[in-house]
Coordinates of N, CA and C in Angstrom, one line a residue:
S1 N -11.3 -115.3 -14.9 CA -11.5 -114.0 -14.6 C -12.4 -113.9 -13.4
I2 N -12.1 -112.8 -12.6 CA -12.9 -112.6 -11.4 C -13.4 -111.1 -11.4
V3 N -14.6 -110.9 -11.0 CA -15.1 -109.5 -10.8 C -15.5 -109.4 -9.3
V4 N -14.9 -108.4 -8.7 CA -15.3 -108.2 -7.3 C -16.1 -106.9 -7.2
A5 N -17.3 -107.1 -6.7 CA -18.2 -106.0 -6.5 C -18.2 -105.5 -5.1
L6 N -17.7 -104.3 -4.8 CA -17.6 -103.7 -3.5 C -18.8 -102.8 -3.4
M7 N -19.8 -103.1 -2.5 CA -21.0 -102.3 -2.4 C -21.3 -101.9 -1.0
R8 N -22.0 -100.7 -0.9 CA -22.4 -100.3 0.4 C -23.3 -101.3 1.0
E9 N -23.2 -101.5 2.3 CA -24.0 -102.5 2.9 C -25.5 -102.2 2.7
G10 N -26.2 -103.2 2.2 CA -27.7 -103.0 1.9 C -28.0 -102.5 0.5
S11 N -27.0 -102.3 -0.3 CA -27.3 -101.8 -1.6 C -27.1 -102.8 -2.7
H12 N -27.8 -103.9 -2.6 CA -27.6 -105.1 -3.4 C -28.6 -105.1 -4.6
H13 N -29.3 -104.1 -4.8 CA -30.3 -104.1 -6.0 C -29.4 -104.2 -7.2
G14 N -29.8 -105.2 -8.0 CA -29.1 -105.4 -9.3 C -27.9 -106.3 -9.2
A15 N -27.4 -106.6 -8.0 CA -26.2 -107.4 -7.9 C -26.4 -108.8 -8.4
L16 N -27.6 -109.4 -8.1 CA -27.8 -110.8 -8.6 C -27.9 -110.8 -10.1
R17 N -28.5 -109.8 -10.7 CA -28.6 -109.8 -12.2 C -27.2 -109.7 -12.8
I18 N -26.4 -108.8 -12.2 CA -25.0 -108.7 -12.7 C -24.2 -110.0 -12.6
E19 N -24.4 -110.6 -11.4 CA -23.7 -111.9 -11.2 C -24.1 -112.9 -12.2
K20 N -25.4 -113.0 -12.5 CA -25.9 -114.0 -13.5 C -25.3 -113.7 -14.9
E21 N -25.2 -112.4 -15.3 CA -24.7 -112.0 -16.6 C -23.2 -112.4 -16.7
F22 N -22.4 -112.1 -15.6 CA -21.0 -112.5 -15.7 C -20.9 -114.0 -15.7
A23 N -21.7 -114.7 -14.9 CA -21.6 -116.2 -14.9 C -21.9 -116.8 -16.3
H24 N -22.7 -116.1 -17.1 CA -23.0 -116.6 -18.4 C -21.7 -116.6 -19.3
F25 N -20.8 -115.7 -19.0 CA -19.5 -115.7 -19.7 C -18.4 -116.4 -19.0
G26 N -18.7 -117.1 -17.9 CA -17.7 -117.9 -17.2 C -16.9 -117.0 -16.2
V27 N -17.4 -115.9 -15.8 CA -16.6 -115.0 -15.0 C -17.2 -115.1 -13.5
Q28 N -16.3 -115.4 -12.6 CA -16.7 -115.5 -11.2 C -16.9 -114.2 -10.6
T29 N -17.9 -114.0 -9.8 CA -18.1 -112.7 -9.1 C -18.0 -113.0 -7.6
I30 N -17.5 -112.0 -6.9 CA -17.4 -112.0 -5.5 C -17.9 -110.7 -5.0
Q31 N -18.8 -110.7 -4.0 CA -19.4 -109.4 -3.5 C -19.0 -109.2 -2.1
Y32 N -18.5 -108.0 -1.8 CA -18.1 -107.6 -0.5 C -19.0 -106.4 -0.1
D33 N -19.4 -106.3 1.1 CA -20.1 -105.1 1.6 C -19.0 -104.3 2.3
Y34 N -19.2 -103.0 2.3 CA -18.4 -102.1 3.1 C -19.4 -101.2 3.9
L35 N -18.9 -100.9 5.1 CA -19.7 -100.1 6.0 C -19.3 -98.6 5.9
K36 N -20.3 -97.8 6.1 CA -20.0 -96.3 6.1 C -19.5 -95.9 7.4
P37 N -18.7 -94.8 7.5 CA -18.1 -94.1 6.4 C -16.8 -94.7 6.0
F38 N -16.2 -95.5 6.9 CA -14.8 -96.0 6.6 C -14.8 -97.4 7.1
D39 N -14.3 -98.3 6.3 CA -14.2 -99.7 6.6 C -12.9 -100.3 6.3
V40 N -12.0 -100.3 7.3 CA -10.6 -100.8 7.1 C -10.7 -102.3 6.8
L41 N -11.7 -103.0 7.2 CA -11.8 -104.5 6.9 C -12.0 -104.7 5.4
A42 N -12.6 -103.7 4.7 CA -12.7 -103.9 3.2 C -11.4 -103.9 2.6
I43 N -10.4 -103.1 3.0 CA -9.1 -103.1 2.5 C -8.4 -104.4 2.8
Y44 N -8.6 -104.9 4.0 CA -8.0 -106.2 4.4 C -8.5 -107.4 3.5
R45 N -9.9 -107.4 3.4 CA -10.5 -108.5 2.6 C -10.0 -108.5 1.1
L46 N -9.9 -107.2 0.6 CA -9.5 -107.1 -0.8 C -8.0 -107.5 -0.9
W47 N -7.2 -107.0 0.0 CA -5.7 -107.4 0.0 C -5.6 -108.9 0.1
R48 N -6.3 -109.6 1.0 CA -6.2 -111.0 1.1 C -6.6 -111.7 -0.2
L49 N -7.7 -111.2 -0.8 CA -8.2 -111.8 -2.1 C -7.1 -111.6 -3.2
F50 N -6.6 -110.4 -3.3 CA -5.6 -110.1 -4.3 C -4.3 -110.9 -4.1
K51 N -3.9 -111.2 -2.9 CA -2.7 -112.0 -2.6 C -3.0 -113.5 -3.0
Q52 N -4.3 -113.9 -2.9 CA -4.6 -115.2 -3.2 C -4.7 -115.4 -4.7
V53 N -5.5 -114.5 -5.4 CA -5.7 -114.8 -6.9 C -4.7 -114.1 -7.8
R54 N -3.9 -113.2 -7.2 CA -2.8 -112.5 -7.9 C -3.2 -111.9 -9.3
P55 N -4.1 -111.0 -9.2 CA -4.6 -110.4 -10.5 C -3.5 -109.5 -11.1
Q56 N -3.5 -109.4 -12.4 CA -2.6 -108.5 -13.1 C -3.1 -107.1 -13.2
I57 N -4.5 -107.0 -13.1 CA -5.1 -105.6 -13.2 C -6.2 -105.5 -12.1
V58 N -6.2 -104.4 -11.5 CA -7.4 -104.0 -10.6 C -7.9 -102.7 -11.2
H59 N -9.2 -102.7 -11.5 CA -9.9 -101.5 -12.0 C -11.0 -101.1 -11.0
T60 N -10.8 -99.9 -10.5 CA -11.8 -99.4 -9.5 C -12.6 -98.3 -10.1
H61 N -13.8 -98.0 -9.5 CA -14.7 -97.0 -9.9 C -15.5 -96.6 -8.7
L62 N -15.6 -95.3 -8.5 CA -16.4 -94.6 -7.4 C -15.5 -94.5 -6.2
T63 N -15.8 -93.5 -5.4 CA -14.8 -93.0 -4.4 C -14.4 -94.0 -3.4
R64 N -15.2 -94.6 -2.6 CA -14.8 -95.6 -1.6 C -14.2 -96.8 -2.2
P65 N -14.8 -97.4 -3.2 CA -14.1 -98.6 -3.8 C -12.7 -98.2 -4.5
D66 N -12.6 -97.0 -5.0 CA -11.3 -96.5 -5.4 C -10.3 -96.6 -4.3
F67 N -10.7 -96.0 -3.2 CA -9.7 -95.9 -2.1 C -9.4 -97.3 -1.6
Y68 N -10.4 -98.1 -1.3 CA -10.1 -99.5 -0.8 C -9.4 -100.3 -1.8
G69 N -9.8 -100.3 -3.1 CA -9.2 -101.1 -4.1 C -7.7 -100.7 -4.4
R70 N -7.5 -99.4 -4.5 CA -6.1 -98.9 -4.8 C -5.2 -99.3 -3.7
V71 N -5.6 -99.1 -2.4 CA -4.7 -99.4 -1.3 C -4.4 -100.9 -1.2
A72 N -5.5 -101.7 -1.3 CA -5.3 -103.1 -1.3 C -4.4 -103.7 -2.4
A73 N -4.7 -103.1 -3.6 CA -3.9 -103.6 -4.8 C -2.4 -103.2 -4.6
H74 N -2.2 -102.0 -4.1 CA -0.8 -101.5 -3.9 C -0.1 -102.4 -2.9
L75 N -0.8 -102.7 -1.7 CA -0.2 -103.6 -0.7 C 0.0 -105.0 -1.2
A76 N -0.8 -105.5 -2.1 CA -0.7 -106.8 -2.6 C 0.3 -106.9 -3.8
G77 N 0.8 -105.8 -4.3 CA 1.7 -105.8 -5.4 C 1.1 -106.0 -6.7
V78 N -0.2 -105.6 -6.9 CA -0.8 -105.8 -8.2 C -0.1 -104.8 -9.2
P79 N 0.3 -105.3 -10.4 CA 1.1 -104.5 -11.2 C 0.4 -103.3 -11.9
F80 N -0.9 -103.5 -12.2 CA -1.6 -102.4 -12.9 C -2.9 -102.1 -12.1
V81 N -3.0 -100.8 -11.8 CA -4.2 -100.3 -11.1 C -4.8 -99.2 -11.9
I82 N -6.0 -99.3 -12.3 CA -6.7 -98.3 -13.1 C -7.9 -97.9 -12.3
S83 N -8.2 -96.6 -12.3 CA -9.4 -96.0 -11.8 C -10.1 -95.2 -12.8
T84 N -11.4 -95.4 -12.8 CA -12.3 -94.6 -13.7 C -12.9 -93.5 -12.9
I85 N -12.8 -92.3 -13.3 CA -13.4 -91.1 -12.6 C -14.5 -90.5 -13.5
R86 N -15.7 -90.4 -13.0 CA -16.8 -89.8 -13.7 C -17.3 -88.5 -13.2
S87 N -17.1 -88.2 -11.9 CA -17.7 -87.0 -11.4 C -16.8 -86.5 -10.2
P88 N -15.6 -86.0 -10.5 CA -14.7 -85.6 -9.4 C -15.2 -84.4 -8.6
N89 N -16.1 -83.6 -9.2 CA -16.5 -82.4 -8.5 C -17.3 -82.6 -7.2
Q90 N -17.6 -83.9 -6.9 CA -18.3 -84.2 -5.7 C -17.4 -84.0 -4.5
W91 N -16.1 -84.0 -4.7 CA -15.2 -83.8 -3.5 C -14.0 -82.8 -3.8
L92 N -13.5 -82.8 -5.0 CA -12.4 -81.8 -5.3 C -12.9 -80.4 -5.3
G93 N -12.2 -79.5 -4.6 CA -12.6 -78.1 -4.6 C -13.6 -77.7 -3.6
R94 N -14.2 -78.7 -2.9 CA -15.1 -78.3 -1.8 C -14.4 -77.9 -0.6
K95 N -15.0 -77.2 0.3 CA -14.3 -76.6 1.5 C -14.7 -77.3 2.8
D96 N -15.8 -78.1 2.8 CA -16.1 -78.7 4.1 C -15.1 -79.8 4.5
P97 N -14.9 -80.1 5.8 CA -13.9 -81.0 6.2 C -13.9 -82.4 5.6
L98 N -15.1 -83.0 5.5 CA -15.2 -84.3 5.0 C -14.8 -84.4 3.6
S99 N -15.2 -83.4 2.7 CA -14.8 -83.4 1.3 C -13.3 -83.2 1.2
R100 N -12.8 -82.4 2.0 CA -11.3 -82.2 2.0 C -10.6 -83.4 2.3
L101 N -11.1 -84.2 3.4 CA -10.4 -85.4 3.7 C -10.5 -86.4 2.6
I102 N -11.7 -86.6 2.0 CA -11.9 -87.5 0.9 C -10.9 -87.1 -0.2
A103 N -10.8 -85.8 -0.5 CA -9.9 -85.4 -1.6 C -8.5 -85.7 -1.3
I104 N -8.1 -85.6 -0.1 CA -6.7 -86.0 0.3 C -6.5 -87.5 0.1
F105 N -7.4 -88.3 0.6 CA -7.3 -89.8 0.4 C -7.3 -90.1 -1.1
D106 N -8.2 -89.5 -1.8 CA -8.2 -89.8 -3.3 C -7.0 -89.4 -4.0
R107 N -6.4 -88.2 -3.7 CA -5.2 -87.8 -4.4 C -4.0 -88.7 -3.9
T108 N -4.0 -89.0 -2.7 CA -2.9 -89.8 -2.1 C -2.9 -91.2 -2.8
T109 N -4.1 -91.8 -2.8 CA -4.1 -93.2 -3.4 C -4.1 -93.2 -4.9
A110 N -4.3 -92.0 -5.6 CA -4.2 -91.9 -7.0 C -2.8 -92.2 -7.4
A111 N -1.8 -92.0 -6.5 CA -0.4 -92.2 -6.8 C -0.2 -93.7 -7.1
Y112 N -1.1 -94.6 -6.6 CA -1.0 -96.0 -6.8 C -1.5 -96.4 -8.1
C113 N -2.2 -95.5 -8.8 CA -2.7 -95.9 -10.1 C -1.7 -95.9 -11.2
T114 N -1.8 -96.9 -12.1 CA -1.0 -96.9 -13.3 C -1.6 -96.0 -14.3
A115 N -2.9 -96.0 -14.3 CA -3.7 -95.2 -15.3 C -5.0 -94.7 -14.6
V116 N -5.4 -93.6 -15.1 CA -6.7 -93.0 -14.6 C -7.5 -92.7 -15.9
V117 N -8.8 -93.2 -15.9 CA -9.7 -93.0 -17.0 C -10.7 -92.0 -16.7
A118 N -10.7 -90.9 -17.4 CA -11.7 -89.8 -17.3 C -12.8 -90.1 -18.3
V119 N -14.1 -89.9 -17.9 CA -15.2 -90.2 -18.9 C -15.5 -89.1 -19.8
S120 N -14.7 -88.0 -19.7 CA -14.9 -86.9 -20.7 C -13.7 -86.0 -20.6
E121 N -13.5 -85.2 -21.6 CA -12.5 -84.2 -21.6 C -12.6 -83.2 -20.5
S122 N -13.8 -82.8 -20.1 CA -14.0 -81.9 -19.0 C -13.6 -82.5 -17.7
V123 N -13.9 -83.8 -17.5 CA -13.4 -84.5 -16.3 C -11.9 -84.5 -16.3
R124 N -11.2 -84.8 -17.4 CA -9.8 -84.8 -17.5 C -9.2 -83.4 -17.1
D125 N -9.8 -82.4 -17.7 CA -9.3 -81.0 -17.5 C -9.5 -80.7 -16.0
Y126 N -10.6 -81.1 -15.4 CA -10.8 -80.8 -14.0 C -9.8 -81.5 -13.1
L127 N -9.5 -82.8 -13.4 CA -8.5 -83.6 -12.7 C -7.1 -82.9 -12.8
I128 N -6.7 -82.5 -14.0 CA -5.4 -81.8 -14.2 C -5.4 -80.5 -13.4
A129 N -6.5 -79.7 -13.5 CA -6.5 -78.4 -12.9 C -6.4 -78.5 -11.3
N130 N -7.0 -79.6 -10.8 CA -6.9 -79.8 -9.4 C -5.8 -80.7 -8.9
R131 N -4.9 -81.0 -9.8 CA -3.7 -81.8 -9.5 C -4.0 -83.1 -8.9
F132 N -5.0 -83.8 -9.5 CA -5.4 -85.1 -8.9 C -4.3 -86.1 -9.0
C133 N -3.6 -86.2 -10.2 CA -2.5 -87.1 -10.4 C -1.7 -86.5 -11.6
D134 N -0.6 -87.2 -11.9 CA 0.2 -86.8 -13.1 C -0.7 -86.8 -14.3
K135 N -0.7 -85.8 -15.1 CA -1.6 -85.7 -16.3 C -1.2 -86.8 -17.3
E136 N 0.0 -87.3 -17.3 CA 0.4 -88.4 -18.2 C -0.4 -89.7 -18.0
K137 N -0.9 -89.8 -16.7 CA -1.6 -91.0 -16.4 C -3.1 -91.0 -16.9
I138 N -3.6 -89.8 -17.2 CA -5.0 -89.7 -17.5 C -5.3 -89.9 -19.0
S139 N -6.2 -90.8 -19.3 CA -6.8 -91.0 -20.6 C -8.3 -90.7 -20.6
V140 N -8.8 -90.4 -21.7 CA -10.2 -90.2 -21.8 C -10.9 -91.3 -22.6
I141 N -11.9 -91.9 -22.0 CA -12.7 -92.9 -22.7 C -14.1 -92.4 -22.3
E142 N -14.8 -91.9 -23.3 CA -16.1 -91.2 -23.1 C -17.1 -92.3 -22.8
N143 N -18.2 -91.9 -22.1 CA -19.3 -92.7 -21.9 C -19.8 -93.3 -23.2
A144 N -20.3 -94.5 -23.2 CA -20.7 -95.2 -24.4 C -22.2 -94.9 -24.8
I145 N -22.8 -93.9 -24.2 CA -24.2 -93.6 -24.5 C -24.2 -92.3 -25.3
D146 N -24.8 -92.3 -26.5 CA -24.9 -91.1 -27.3 C -26.2 -90.4 -26.9
I147 N -26.1 -89.2 -26.3 CA -27.3 -88.5 -25.9 C -27.8 -87.6 -26.9
D148 N -27.2 -87.5 -28.1 CA -27.7 -86.6 -29.1 C -28.7 -87.4 -30.1

């Protein structure tokens, strides 16, 4: 098994700890930096890695890694692409040009997903109301922390 951590350049806090935890279970980790606001090389590096290791599943989380990972997995022919969405309101429904562009990219690449995981019913409802993807693709797996 391999875990690829795609992180903003300079945001490596906690990365070494996570790498050690995965290594304890025999899981290799690979870390890639991406540059803001858009880094086409991140897509290329992921595509090249996916062509080499031929994963059966790619699971993405957070806006830029979703975009880079979905596109690279699609181009590499990965059979299952899953994205977890936790806070779609950061871009869907906003009117400023950057948020609109991000929403377009996100919706477009959501078509490459085999499944989309919403972390709550309200996130699922929001995705459906904003036509993020086919509602049949969306499943809810709630956060594992009980706040009550």
